[in-house]
């Protein structure tokens, strides 16, 4: 492992933290063999991240670690981490972890003369050597400043300590309380220059969010934003970033939307796999029904679908979908459809993001439905929600998950402006709209956009029947007004009647034509007969004429012959003239 | 240190401690890190003061942490040199090379505090 990392980045080897998002953010972990400063205000999770680094190092990367606590007793630490699923005592017994509580009690200590912190060095050095530690955490070494008064000695000794840690080649995390104007109260950032990570804990709108930021990472690129993280029973989850670039794969495979009619609108083959689909619409316009079709289709293909329901319970959705003839209970029983229903206000935005991540990792779905994203609006500003959705979409794309998001448009707002301004993130955007006419509200569906495929520009009427969703053609009234519902029905009936009349008329005309042609043909026959008679007569005449001519010619020859016979006689008789 | 009233052993230890306090008996441990000039100075000061003020009623142990590093953790040592006064109570830690003898004497309750 180490060798591999060295090969890839010969400049700066890194020690992976095992905290997934953090490793992504730092491009592989903390600087190996160097100290990292982890600072932040009280309660923002410094100790936890530091301990996670050690525990994962010990269990996943074969790097034993020493945890030197200045604030919490070993028993307290073990208890706290037991509740997070880490058995520190077991790790200690396996010599993968060493814990030491350094008690600094101001009232016990008197300073009488010159001293150094060699005692601490020996303690730490002894533990490092005892278990062959590669990782060290000092939490929070600043406590020394409250126990010892000679700041000059302390600073000199801390500088020496950090250098000594480097010489030992251990990857260290040094935690520090956040100061007023400085990163840490006692300016530890002066000594730890390689990597500084800042944690923050903010409460806004009654929701607290922990965030992590890499202030500095010498010799390495890193994400520069603030990244929310979550502490729960499974430890730390840092939100992996919007990746450091748009590099997700683009599949050409298509997946059915669950509606053949809708697929037909997209070249007959549905959405691209791994694309993101937005279904926006007003209340009751059929967003959830459309989602249900998609989910059912995925389950029918044998894929797994994960449905985050932020408005209705799983049972309610299943019951409602039964009413349009969709059975969602079967895929649930088959393990192909998993509902995760939760009120969005139950937790903060980041918490949701993390929950979604974790569920996705657990279920490994091919299709995810989030219904609706607009319910996040109460949890943060538009910008924050957009940022969250960006992360989410990027994550889904990387996992090649086809994601369908529904978005509720409130009445009165511009319909083509979805609540969260996320349309630019989406590959396909279906708009469901209510059209009011003739004392009816009817649903229509527009396919506003669908990247990378030919798609229909038609507005279709959208019907919820007991056999599921059906798409109908929308009729245009005489003045170009959309006709839907019973008006469309009436028009359809009218058109059918007209068609019948037209058909009858047409067949009548055909018959008349037929008659006309028969008459004409009779006439033609008569004329032809007449002509035949005339022709025969004429032929006869011509024949007679010919015969006469021939006869005449014959006579002339005969006469000639006769004349020839008399030539001499004639001459003789002439001569004497 | 052992003041747990539950067990008879700790009770006995407590009583013994009380007796030692009555006697004004001192238990001192000096933790050093190798033969540095500070270490030597501190040993010298402690030995001199003990002979001067506590003759016959003190136990002094000099611990070199370089030889016995595990004792640093047990005794909660940070700085070196550190002189720990385990008895009489309260426990005190004197850090430094002890060249400020006034402070040493005050910390050992051998000289009244000025302030």
PDB file of C-alpha atoms in Angstrom, chain B residues 15-81:
ATOM      1  CA  UNK B  15      -4.666   4.892  58.934  1.00  0.00           C
ATOM      2  CA  UNK B  16      -1.023   4.394  58.193  1.00  0.00           C
ATOM      3  CA  UNK B  17      -1.048   7.562  56.146  1.00  0.00           C
ATOM      4  CA  UNK B  18      -2.632   9.403  59.053  1.00  0.00           C
ATOM      5  CA  UNK B  19       0.064   8.100  61.352  1.00  0.00           C
ATOM      6  CA  UNK B  20       2.766   9.253  58.946  1.00  0.00           C
ATOM      7  CA  UNK B  21       1.197  12.677  58.717  1.00  0.00           C
ATOM      8  CA  UNK B  22       1.269  12.884  62.480  1.00  0.00           C
ATOM      9  CA  UNK B  23       4.883  11.995  62.467  1.00  0.00           C
ATOM     10  CA  UNK B  24       5.537  14.587  59.778  1.00  0.00           C
ATOM     11  CA  UNK B  25       7.047  11.833  57.603  1.00  0.00           C
ATOM     12  CA  UNK B  26       7.917  12.778  54.035  1.00  0.00           C
ATOM     13  CA  UNK B  27       7.743  10.508  50.996  1.00  0.00           C
ATOM     14  CA  UNK B  28       9.474  12.145  48.045  1.00  0.00           C
ATOM     15  CA  UNK B  29      10.224  10.903  44.555  1.00  0.00           C
ATOM     16  CA  UNK B  30      12.454  12.724  42.158  1.00  0.00           C
ATOM     17  CA  UNK B  31      11.944  11.892  38.487  1.00  0.00           C
ATOM     18  CA  UNK B  32      14.852  12.649  36.177  1.00  0.00           C
ATOM     19  CA  UNK B  33      15.647  12.081  32.543  1.00  0.00           C
ATOM     20  CA  UNK B  34      19.231  10.970  32.339  1.00  0.00           C
ATOM     21  CA  UNK B  35      22.301  12.677  33.619  1.00  0.00           C
ATOM     22  CA  UNK B  36      21.638  16.176  32.483  1.00  0.00           C
ATOM     23  CA  UNK B  37      22.903  19.197  34.325  1.00  0.00           C
ATOM     24  CA  UNK B  38      19.351  19.919  35.458  1.00  0.00           C
ATOM     25  CA  UNK B  39      19.039  16.409  36.857  1.00  0.00           C
ATOM     26  CA  UNK B  40      22.273  16.674  38.768  1.00  0.00           C
ATOM     27  CA  UNK B  41      21.334  20.089  40.122  1.00  0.00           C
ATOM     28  CA  UNK B  42      17.946  18.865  41.251  1.00  0.00           C
ATOM     29  CA  UNK B  43      19.359  15.793  42.999  1.00  0.00           C
ATOM     30  CA  UNK B  44      21.847  17.952  44.789  1.00  0.00           C
ATOM     31  CA  UNK B  45      19.217  20.450  45.969  1.00  0.00           C
ATOM     32  CA  UNK B  46      16.789  17.785  47.154  1.00  0.00           C
ATOM     33  CA  UNK B  47      19.436  15.878  49.052  1.00  0.00           C
ATOM     34  CA  UNK B  48      20.751  19.010  50.729  1.00  0.00           C
ATOM     35  CA  UNK B  49      17.322  20.284  51.737  1.00  0.00           C
ATOM     36  CA  UNK B  50      16.203  16.906  53.034  1.00  0.00           C
ATOM     37  CA  UNK B  51      19.279  16.522  55.181  1.00  0.00           C
ATOM     38  CA  UNK B  52      18.847  20.056  56.405  1.00  0.00           C
ATOM     39  CA  UNK B  53      15.117  20.076  57.169  1.00  0.00           C
ATOM     40  CA  UNK B  54      13.886  16.478  57.235  1.00  0.00           C
ATOM     41  CA  UNK B  55      16.696  14.497  58.658  1.00  0.00           C
ATOM     42  CA  UNK B  56      15.462  11.072  59.689  1.00  0.00           C
ATOM     43  CA  UNK B  57      11.869  11.567  58.631  1.00  0.00           C
ATOM     44  CA  UNK B  58      11.921  11.248  54.887  1.00  0.00           C
ATOM     45  CA  UNK B  59      12.048   8.630  52.105  1.00  0.00           C
ATOM     46  CA  UNK B  60      13.548   9.822  48.846  1.00  0.00           C
ATOM     47  CA  UNK B  61      13.552   7.810  45.664  1.00  0.00           C
ATOM     48  CA  UNK B  62      15.327   9.058  42.570  1.00  0.00           C
ATOM     49  CA  UNK B  63      13.811   7.645  39.392  1.00  0.00           C
ATOM     50  CA  UNK B  64      15.578   7.896  36.048  1.00  0.00           C
ATOM     51  CA  UNK B  65      12.827   7.775  33.453  1.00  0.00           C
ATOM     52  CA  UNK B  66      15.307   6.877  30.768  1.00  0.00           C
ATOM     53  CA  UNK B  67      15.798   3.616  32.648  1.00  0.00           C
ATOM     54  CA  UNK B  68      12.181   3.105  33.647  1.00  0.00           C
ATOM     55  CA  UNK B  69      10.070   4.938  31.084  1.00  0.00           C
ATOM     56  CA  UNK B  70       6.836   3.192  32.071  1.00  0.00           C
ATOM     57  CA  UNK B  71       6.890   4.991  35.401  1.00  0.00           C
ATOM     58  CA  UNK B  72       6.351   8.336  33.728  1.00  0.00           C
ATOM     59  CA  UNK B  73       2.798   7.388  32.841  1.00  0.00           C
ATOM     60  CA  UNK B  74       2.046   5.909  36.262  1.00  0.00           C
ATOM     61  CA  UNK B  75       3.328   8.970  38.094  1.00  0.00           C
ATOM     62  CA  UNK B  76       1.803  11.442  35.602  1.00  0.00           C
ATOM     63  CA  UNK B  77       5.118  13.060  34.790  1.00  0.00           C
ATOM     64  CA  UNK B  78       5.256  15.720  32.089  1.00  0.00           C
ATOM     65  CA  UNK B  79       8.234  17.885  32.900  1.00  0.00           C
ATOM     66  CA  UNK B  80      11.691  16.945  34.000  1.00  0.00           C
ATOM     67  CA  UNK B  81      12.971  17.105  36.567  1.00  0.00           C
TER      68      UNK B  81
END
